[in-house]
Short mmCIF file of C-alpha atoms and ligand atoms in Angstrom, two decimals:
data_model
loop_
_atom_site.label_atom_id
_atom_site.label_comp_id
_atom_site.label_asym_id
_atom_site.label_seq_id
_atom_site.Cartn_x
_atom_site.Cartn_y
_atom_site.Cartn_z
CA UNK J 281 0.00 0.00 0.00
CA UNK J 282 2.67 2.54 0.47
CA UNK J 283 3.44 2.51 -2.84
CA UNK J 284 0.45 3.86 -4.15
CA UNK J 285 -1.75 7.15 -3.33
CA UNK J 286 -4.92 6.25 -1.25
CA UNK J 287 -7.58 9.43 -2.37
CA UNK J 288 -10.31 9.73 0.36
CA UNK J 289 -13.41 10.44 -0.70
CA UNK J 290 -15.57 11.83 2.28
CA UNK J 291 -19.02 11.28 1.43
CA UNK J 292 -21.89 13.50 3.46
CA UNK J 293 -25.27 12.48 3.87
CA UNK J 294 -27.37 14.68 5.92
CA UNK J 295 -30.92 13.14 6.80
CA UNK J 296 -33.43 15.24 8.19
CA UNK J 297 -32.86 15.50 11.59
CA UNK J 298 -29.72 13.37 11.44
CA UNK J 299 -26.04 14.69 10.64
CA UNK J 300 -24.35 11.48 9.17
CA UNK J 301 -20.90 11.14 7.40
CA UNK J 302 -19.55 7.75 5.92
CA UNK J 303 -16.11 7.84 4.40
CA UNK J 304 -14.47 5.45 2.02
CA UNK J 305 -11.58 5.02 0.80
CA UNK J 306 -11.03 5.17 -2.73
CA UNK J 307 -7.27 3.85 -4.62
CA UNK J 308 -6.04 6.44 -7.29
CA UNK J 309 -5.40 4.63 -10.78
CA UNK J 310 -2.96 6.88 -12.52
CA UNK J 311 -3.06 5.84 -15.79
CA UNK J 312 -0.89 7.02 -18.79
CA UNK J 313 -0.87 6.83 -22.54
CA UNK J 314 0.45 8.59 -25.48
CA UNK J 315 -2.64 9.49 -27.28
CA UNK J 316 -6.15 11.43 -27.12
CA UNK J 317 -9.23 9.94 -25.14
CA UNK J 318 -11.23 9.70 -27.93
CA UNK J 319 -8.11 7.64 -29.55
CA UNK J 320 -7.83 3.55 -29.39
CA UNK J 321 -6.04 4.10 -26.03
CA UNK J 322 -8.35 6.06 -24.48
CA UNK J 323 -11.31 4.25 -25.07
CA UNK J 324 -9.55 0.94 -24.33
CA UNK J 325 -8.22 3.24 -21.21
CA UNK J 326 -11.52 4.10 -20.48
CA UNK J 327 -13.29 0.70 -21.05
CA UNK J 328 -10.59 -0.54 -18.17
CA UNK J 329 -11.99 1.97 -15.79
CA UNK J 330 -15.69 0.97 -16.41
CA UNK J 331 -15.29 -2.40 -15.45
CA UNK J 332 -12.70 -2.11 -12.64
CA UNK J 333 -14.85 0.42 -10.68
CA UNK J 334 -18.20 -1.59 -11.74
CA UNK J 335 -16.50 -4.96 -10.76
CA UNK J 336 -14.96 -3.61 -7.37
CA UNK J 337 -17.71 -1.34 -6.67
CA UNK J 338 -15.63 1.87 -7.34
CA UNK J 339 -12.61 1.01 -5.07
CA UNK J 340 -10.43 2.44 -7.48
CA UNK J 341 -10.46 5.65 -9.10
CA UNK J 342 -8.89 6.34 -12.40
CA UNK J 343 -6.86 9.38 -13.33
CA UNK J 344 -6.60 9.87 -16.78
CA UNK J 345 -3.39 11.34 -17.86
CA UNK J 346 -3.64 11.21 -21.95
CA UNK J 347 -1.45 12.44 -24.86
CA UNK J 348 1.65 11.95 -22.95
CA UNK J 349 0.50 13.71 -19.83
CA UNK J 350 3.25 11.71 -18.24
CA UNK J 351 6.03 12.28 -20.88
CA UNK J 352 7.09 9.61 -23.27
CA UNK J 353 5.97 6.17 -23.36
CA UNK J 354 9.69 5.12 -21.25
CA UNK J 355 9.11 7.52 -18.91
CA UNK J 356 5.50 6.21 -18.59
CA UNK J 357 7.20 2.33 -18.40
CA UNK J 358 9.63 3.50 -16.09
CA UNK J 359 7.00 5.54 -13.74
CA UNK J 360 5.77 2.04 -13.72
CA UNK J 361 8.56 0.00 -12.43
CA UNK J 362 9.15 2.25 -9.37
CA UNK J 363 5.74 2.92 -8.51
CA UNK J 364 4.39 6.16 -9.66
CA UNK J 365 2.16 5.29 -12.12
CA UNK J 366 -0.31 2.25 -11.46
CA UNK J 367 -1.34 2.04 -15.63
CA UNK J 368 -0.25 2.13 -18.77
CA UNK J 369 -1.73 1.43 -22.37
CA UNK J 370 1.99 1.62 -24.41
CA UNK J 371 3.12 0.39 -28.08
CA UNK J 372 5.72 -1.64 -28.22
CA UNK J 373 7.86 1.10 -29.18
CA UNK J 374 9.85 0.93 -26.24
CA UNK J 375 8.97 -2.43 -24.42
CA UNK J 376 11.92 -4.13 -26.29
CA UNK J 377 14.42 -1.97 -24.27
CA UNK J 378 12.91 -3.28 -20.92
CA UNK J 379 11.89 -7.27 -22.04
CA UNK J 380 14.23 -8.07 -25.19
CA UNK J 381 11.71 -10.98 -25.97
CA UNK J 382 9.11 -8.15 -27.17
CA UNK J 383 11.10 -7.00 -30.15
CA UNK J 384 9.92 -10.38 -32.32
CA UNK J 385 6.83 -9.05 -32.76
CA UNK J 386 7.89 -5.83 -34.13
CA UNK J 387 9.51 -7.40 -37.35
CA UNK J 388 8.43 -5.92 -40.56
CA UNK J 389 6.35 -8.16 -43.00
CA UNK J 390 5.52 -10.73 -40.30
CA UNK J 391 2.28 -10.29 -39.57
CA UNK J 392 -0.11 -11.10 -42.51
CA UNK J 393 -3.23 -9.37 -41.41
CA UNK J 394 -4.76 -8.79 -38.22
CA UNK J 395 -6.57 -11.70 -37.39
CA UNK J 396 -3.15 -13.72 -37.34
CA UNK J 397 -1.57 -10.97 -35.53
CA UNK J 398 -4.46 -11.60 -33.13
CA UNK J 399 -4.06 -15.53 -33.09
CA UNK J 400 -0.12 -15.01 -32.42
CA UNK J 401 -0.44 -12.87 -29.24
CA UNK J 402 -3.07 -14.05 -28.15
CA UNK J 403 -1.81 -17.87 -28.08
CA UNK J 404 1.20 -19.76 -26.53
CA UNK J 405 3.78 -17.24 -27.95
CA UNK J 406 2.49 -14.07 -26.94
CA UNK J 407 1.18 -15.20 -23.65
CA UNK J 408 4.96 -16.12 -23.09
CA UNK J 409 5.98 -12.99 -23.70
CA UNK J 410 3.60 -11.47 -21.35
CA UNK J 411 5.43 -13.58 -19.06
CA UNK J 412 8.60 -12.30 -18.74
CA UNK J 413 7.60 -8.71 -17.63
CA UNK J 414 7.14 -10.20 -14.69
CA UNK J 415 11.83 -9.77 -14.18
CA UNK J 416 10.98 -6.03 -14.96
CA UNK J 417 8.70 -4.67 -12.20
CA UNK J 418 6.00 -5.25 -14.18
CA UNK J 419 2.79 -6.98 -14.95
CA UNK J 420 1.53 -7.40 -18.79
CA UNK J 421 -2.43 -8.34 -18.52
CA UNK J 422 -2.72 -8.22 -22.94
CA UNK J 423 -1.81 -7.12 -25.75
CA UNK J 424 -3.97 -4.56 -27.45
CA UNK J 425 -3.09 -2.94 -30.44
CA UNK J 426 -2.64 0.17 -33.09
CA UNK J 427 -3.06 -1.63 -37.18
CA UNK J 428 -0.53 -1.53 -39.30
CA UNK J 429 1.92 1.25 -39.69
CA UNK J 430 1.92 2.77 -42.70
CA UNK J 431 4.80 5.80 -43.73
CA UNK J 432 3.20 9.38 -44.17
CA UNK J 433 5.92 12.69 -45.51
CA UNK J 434 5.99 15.42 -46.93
CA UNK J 435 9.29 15.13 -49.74
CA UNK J 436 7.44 12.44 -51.71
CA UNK J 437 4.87 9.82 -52.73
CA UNK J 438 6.35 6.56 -52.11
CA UNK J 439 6.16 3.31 -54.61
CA UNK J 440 10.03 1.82 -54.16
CA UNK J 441 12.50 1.21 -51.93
CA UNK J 442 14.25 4.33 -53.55
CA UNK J 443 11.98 6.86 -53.14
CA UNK J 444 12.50 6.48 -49.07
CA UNK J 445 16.12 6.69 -49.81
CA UNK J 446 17.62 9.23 -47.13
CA UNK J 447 14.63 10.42 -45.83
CA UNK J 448 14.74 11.36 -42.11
CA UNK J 449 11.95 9.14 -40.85
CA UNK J 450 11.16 9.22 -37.29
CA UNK J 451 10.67 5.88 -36.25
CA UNK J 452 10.33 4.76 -32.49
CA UNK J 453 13.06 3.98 -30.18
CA UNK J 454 13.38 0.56 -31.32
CA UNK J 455 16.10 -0.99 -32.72
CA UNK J 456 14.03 -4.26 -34.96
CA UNK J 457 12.72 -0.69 -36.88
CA UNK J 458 15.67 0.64 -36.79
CA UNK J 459 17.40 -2.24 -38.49
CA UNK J 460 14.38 -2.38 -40.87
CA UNK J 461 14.82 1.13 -42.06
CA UNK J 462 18.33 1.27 -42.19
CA UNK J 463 18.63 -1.79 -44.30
CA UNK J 464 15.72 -0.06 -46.41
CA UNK J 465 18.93 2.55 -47.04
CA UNK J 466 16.65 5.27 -45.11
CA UNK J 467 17.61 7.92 -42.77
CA UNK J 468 15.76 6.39 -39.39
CA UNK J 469 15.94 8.68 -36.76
CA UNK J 470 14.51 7.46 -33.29
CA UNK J 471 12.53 10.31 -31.43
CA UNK J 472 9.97 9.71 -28.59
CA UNK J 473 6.86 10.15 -29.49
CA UNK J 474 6.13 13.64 -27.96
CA UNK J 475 9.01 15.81 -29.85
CA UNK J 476 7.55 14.33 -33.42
CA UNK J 477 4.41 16.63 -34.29
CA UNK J 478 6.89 19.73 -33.81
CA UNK J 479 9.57 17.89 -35.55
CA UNK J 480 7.72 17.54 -38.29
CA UNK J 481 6.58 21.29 -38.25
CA UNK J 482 10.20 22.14 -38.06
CA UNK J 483 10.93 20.35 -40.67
CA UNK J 484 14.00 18.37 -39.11
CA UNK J 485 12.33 15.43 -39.99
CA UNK J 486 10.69 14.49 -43.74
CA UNK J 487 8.05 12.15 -42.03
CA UNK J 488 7.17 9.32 -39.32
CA UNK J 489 5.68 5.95 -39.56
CA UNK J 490 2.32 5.20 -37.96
CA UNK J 491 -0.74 3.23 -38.23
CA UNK J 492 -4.13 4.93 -39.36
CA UNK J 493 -5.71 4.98 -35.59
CA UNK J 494 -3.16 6.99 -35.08
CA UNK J 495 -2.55 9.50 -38.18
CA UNK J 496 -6.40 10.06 -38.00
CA UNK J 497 -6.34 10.58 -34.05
CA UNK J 498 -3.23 13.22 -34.13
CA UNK J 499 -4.64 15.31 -37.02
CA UNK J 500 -1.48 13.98 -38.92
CA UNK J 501 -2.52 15.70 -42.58
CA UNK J 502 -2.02 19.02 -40.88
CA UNK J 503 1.71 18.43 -41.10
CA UNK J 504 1.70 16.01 -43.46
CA UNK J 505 1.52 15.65 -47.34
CA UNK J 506 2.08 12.17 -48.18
CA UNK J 507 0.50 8.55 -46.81
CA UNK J 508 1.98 5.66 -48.32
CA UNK J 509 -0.06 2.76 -47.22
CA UNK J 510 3.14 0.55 -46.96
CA UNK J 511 1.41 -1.78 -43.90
CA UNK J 512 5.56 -2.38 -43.63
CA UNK J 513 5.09 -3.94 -39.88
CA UNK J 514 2.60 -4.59 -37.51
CA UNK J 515 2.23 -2.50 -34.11
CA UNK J 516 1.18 -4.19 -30.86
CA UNK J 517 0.23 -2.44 -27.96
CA UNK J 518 0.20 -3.97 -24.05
CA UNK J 519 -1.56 -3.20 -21.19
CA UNK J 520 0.35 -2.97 -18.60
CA UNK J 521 0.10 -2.43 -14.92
CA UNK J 522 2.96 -1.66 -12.05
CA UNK J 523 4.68 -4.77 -9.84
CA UNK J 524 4.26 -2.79 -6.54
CA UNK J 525 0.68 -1.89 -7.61
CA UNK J 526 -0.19 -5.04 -8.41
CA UNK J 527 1.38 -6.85 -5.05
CA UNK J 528 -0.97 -4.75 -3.19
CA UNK J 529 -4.05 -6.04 -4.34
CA UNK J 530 -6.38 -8.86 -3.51
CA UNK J 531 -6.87 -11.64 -5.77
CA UNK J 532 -10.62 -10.22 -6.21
CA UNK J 533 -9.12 -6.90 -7.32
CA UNK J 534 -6.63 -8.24 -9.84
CA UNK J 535 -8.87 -10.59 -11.23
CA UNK J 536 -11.28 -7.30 -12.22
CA UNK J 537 -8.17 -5.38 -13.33
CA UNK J 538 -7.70 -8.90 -15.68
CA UNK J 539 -11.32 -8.46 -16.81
CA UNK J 540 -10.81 -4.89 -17.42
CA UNK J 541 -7.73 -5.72 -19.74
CA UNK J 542 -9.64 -8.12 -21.67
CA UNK J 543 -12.46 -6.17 -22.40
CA UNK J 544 -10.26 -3.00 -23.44
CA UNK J 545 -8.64 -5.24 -25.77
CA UNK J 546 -11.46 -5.76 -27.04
CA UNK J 547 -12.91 -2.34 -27.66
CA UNK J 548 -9.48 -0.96 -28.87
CA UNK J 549 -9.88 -3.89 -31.29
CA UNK J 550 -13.04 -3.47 -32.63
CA UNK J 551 -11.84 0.60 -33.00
CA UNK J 552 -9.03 -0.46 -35.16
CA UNK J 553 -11.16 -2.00 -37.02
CA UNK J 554 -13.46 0.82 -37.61
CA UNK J 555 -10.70 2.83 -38.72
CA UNK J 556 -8.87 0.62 -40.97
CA UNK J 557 -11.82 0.66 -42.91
CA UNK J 558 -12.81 4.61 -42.73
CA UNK J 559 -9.05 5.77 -41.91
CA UNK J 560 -7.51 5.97 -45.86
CA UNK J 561 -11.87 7.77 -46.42
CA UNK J 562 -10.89 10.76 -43.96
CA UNK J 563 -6.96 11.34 -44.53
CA UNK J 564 -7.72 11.69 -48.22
CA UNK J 565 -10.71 14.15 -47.37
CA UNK J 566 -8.93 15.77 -44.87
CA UNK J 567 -6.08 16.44 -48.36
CA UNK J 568 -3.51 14.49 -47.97
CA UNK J 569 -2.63 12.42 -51.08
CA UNK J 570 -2.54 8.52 -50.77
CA UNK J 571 -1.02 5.66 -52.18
CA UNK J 572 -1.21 2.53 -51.46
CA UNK J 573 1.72 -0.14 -52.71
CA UNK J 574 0.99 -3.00 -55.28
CA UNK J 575 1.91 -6.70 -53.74
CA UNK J 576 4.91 -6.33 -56.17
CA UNK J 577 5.91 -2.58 -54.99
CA UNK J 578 5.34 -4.22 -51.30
CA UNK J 579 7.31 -7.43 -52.12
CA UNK J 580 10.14 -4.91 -53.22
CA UNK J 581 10.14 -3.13 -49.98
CA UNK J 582 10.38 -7.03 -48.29
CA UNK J 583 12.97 -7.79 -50.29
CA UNK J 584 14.88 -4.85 -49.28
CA UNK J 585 14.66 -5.71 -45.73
CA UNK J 586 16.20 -9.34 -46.25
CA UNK J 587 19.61 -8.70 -44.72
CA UNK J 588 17.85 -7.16 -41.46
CA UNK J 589 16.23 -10.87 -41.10
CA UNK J 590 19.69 -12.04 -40.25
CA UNK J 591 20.09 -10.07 -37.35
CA UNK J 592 16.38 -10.86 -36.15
CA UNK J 593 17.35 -14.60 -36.55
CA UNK J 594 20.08 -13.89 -34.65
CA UNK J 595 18.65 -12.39 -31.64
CA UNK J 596 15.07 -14.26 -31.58
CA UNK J 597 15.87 -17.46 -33.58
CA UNK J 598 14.98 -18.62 -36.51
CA UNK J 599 12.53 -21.29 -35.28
CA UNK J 600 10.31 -18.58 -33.46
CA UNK J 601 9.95 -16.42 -36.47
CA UNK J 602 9.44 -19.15 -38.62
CA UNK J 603 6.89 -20.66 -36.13
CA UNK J 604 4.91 -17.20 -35.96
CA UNK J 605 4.86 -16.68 -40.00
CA UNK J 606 3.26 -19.88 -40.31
CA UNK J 607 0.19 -19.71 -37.53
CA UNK J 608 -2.49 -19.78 -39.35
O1 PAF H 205 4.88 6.05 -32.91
C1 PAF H 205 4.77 5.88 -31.68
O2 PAF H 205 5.65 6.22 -30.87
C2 PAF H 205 3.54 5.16 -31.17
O3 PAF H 205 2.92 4.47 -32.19
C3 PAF H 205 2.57 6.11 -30.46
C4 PAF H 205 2.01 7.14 -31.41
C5 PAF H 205 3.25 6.82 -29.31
C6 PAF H 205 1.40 5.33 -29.89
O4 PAF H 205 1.83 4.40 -28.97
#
């Protein structure tokens, strides 16, 4: 309990004739993500809340500390491990930096859709990674998620490998994009999330990578020309709750913090959904001019990330990757 901020809540009831108060203590839930409520986080943030406080009869109160009211999504992580923040709902941008094991699901052209991205993490092989935040002060109740990331700019439309060559592309701090870009012959540059809209204003960078939930939710045609619907790589999300949080609660309360998980998942799902379908619909209304690659422009851009497979078979075996490209 000392780890976390107990809120009291005094409650007054005044009855005719009768001067009554009943207090209760209520547990603050700060919880911190990188994006707007009305985004995929915040409603999955928000559909978390709902069912906690319904299934613990509002023991907990949420604090909602959107578009990276915290900072960046390591401070967020880190805020986690020691004990400041109970909550996050974080990409996997960073996660590789605190649980190596992570960074195989961030490999371009893996993923062939989002049902078998869904089938993947939610089976044996995601649940195992879930696992082993467990060594890092933390506790990861699901994966959730963000679509595919697709590249938006504003030097050029994009059909081949070439016409990324040297661009400054902001890509997250991760080093399996990293890798991906680099061997693309790009000029990756890794930038926490919160320094990018300016960036991009500034011009220091050309563009960023993102899925549509995301270029719709940040207004990303205001500072951007170009969307190249590249669906390059796949971008998970987790859920993920602090260690000394968690060791303070009962097995009732974390089994309604599980529940809450789940059903967030779900609702960030089905608003993924929604988008990938309306998404391209509003970006192009909204001017920005969009392409989307051929199989054979997007078997190019594969192609051109061959020699960064080495180093992924390197760090997270061949067998896994293998094993993941072929659930069905
Ligand atoms: O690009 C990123 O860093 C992430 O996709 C974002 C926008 C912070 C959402 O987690």
């Amino acid at each position: 309990m000392s780890f976390f901020k107990i809120r009291t809540i005094a409650l007054t009831a005044a009855f005719a004739g009768i001067a009554g108060t009943a207090a209760f203590a209520q547990t603050e839930v700060k919880i911190g993500y990188a994006l707007a409520p009305t985004s995929h986080y915040g409603v999955a943030a928000q559909k978390w809340q709902e069912i906690v406080e319904a299934e613990t009869d509002g023991k907990f109160a949420f604090r909602h500390f959107p578009s990276s009211g915290l900072g960046g999504e390591r401070e967020v992580v880190e805020g986690l491990q020691i004990g400041t923040v109970e909550a996050t709902i974080v990409s996997t941008g960073t996660l590789s930096n605190f649980v190596p094991e992570t960074g195989v699901t961030d490999i371009p052209f893996l993923f062939r859709d989002l049902g078998h991205a869904r089938r993947v993490l939610d089976g044996p092989i995601g649940q195992d990674i879930l696992s082993k935040f467990d060594d890092a002060g933390l506790v990861a109740l699901a994966w959730g998620e963000q679509g595919f990331r697709h590249i938006t700019n504003n030097r050029n439309a994009i059909h081949t490998p070439d016409d990324v060559a040297g661009m400054k592309l902001r890509t997250m701090e991760n080093p399996v994009h990293l890798a991906a870009f680099n061997a693309l012959g790009a000029a990756p540059t890794p930038m926490a999330w919160p320094e990018v809209i300016s960036s991009l204003q500034q011009g220091t960078i050309d563009g960023q990578e993102n899925p549509l939930s995301v270029i719709v939710s940040v207004k990303l045609d205001e500072v951007q020309e170009y969307l190249t619907l590249s669906g390059h790589v796949y971008s998970p999300a987790m859920l993920l709750v602090s260690r000394p949080f968690w060791e303070g609660l009962s097995d009732e309360d974390k089994a309604a913090f599980e529940k809450g998980a789940t059903e967030a998942v779900t609702a960030m799902r089905a608003f993924v959904d929604d988008v990938e379908q309306s998404g391209v619909e509003t970006l192009k209304e909204r001017g920005m001019e969009v392409n989307e690659l051929s199989a054979d422009e997007k078997a190019a851009f594969r192609a051109s990330v061959e020699e960064a497979y080495e180093g992924y078979y390197d760090q997270y075996g061949q067998e896994l990757i293998d094993s993941i490209a072929a659930t069905e």
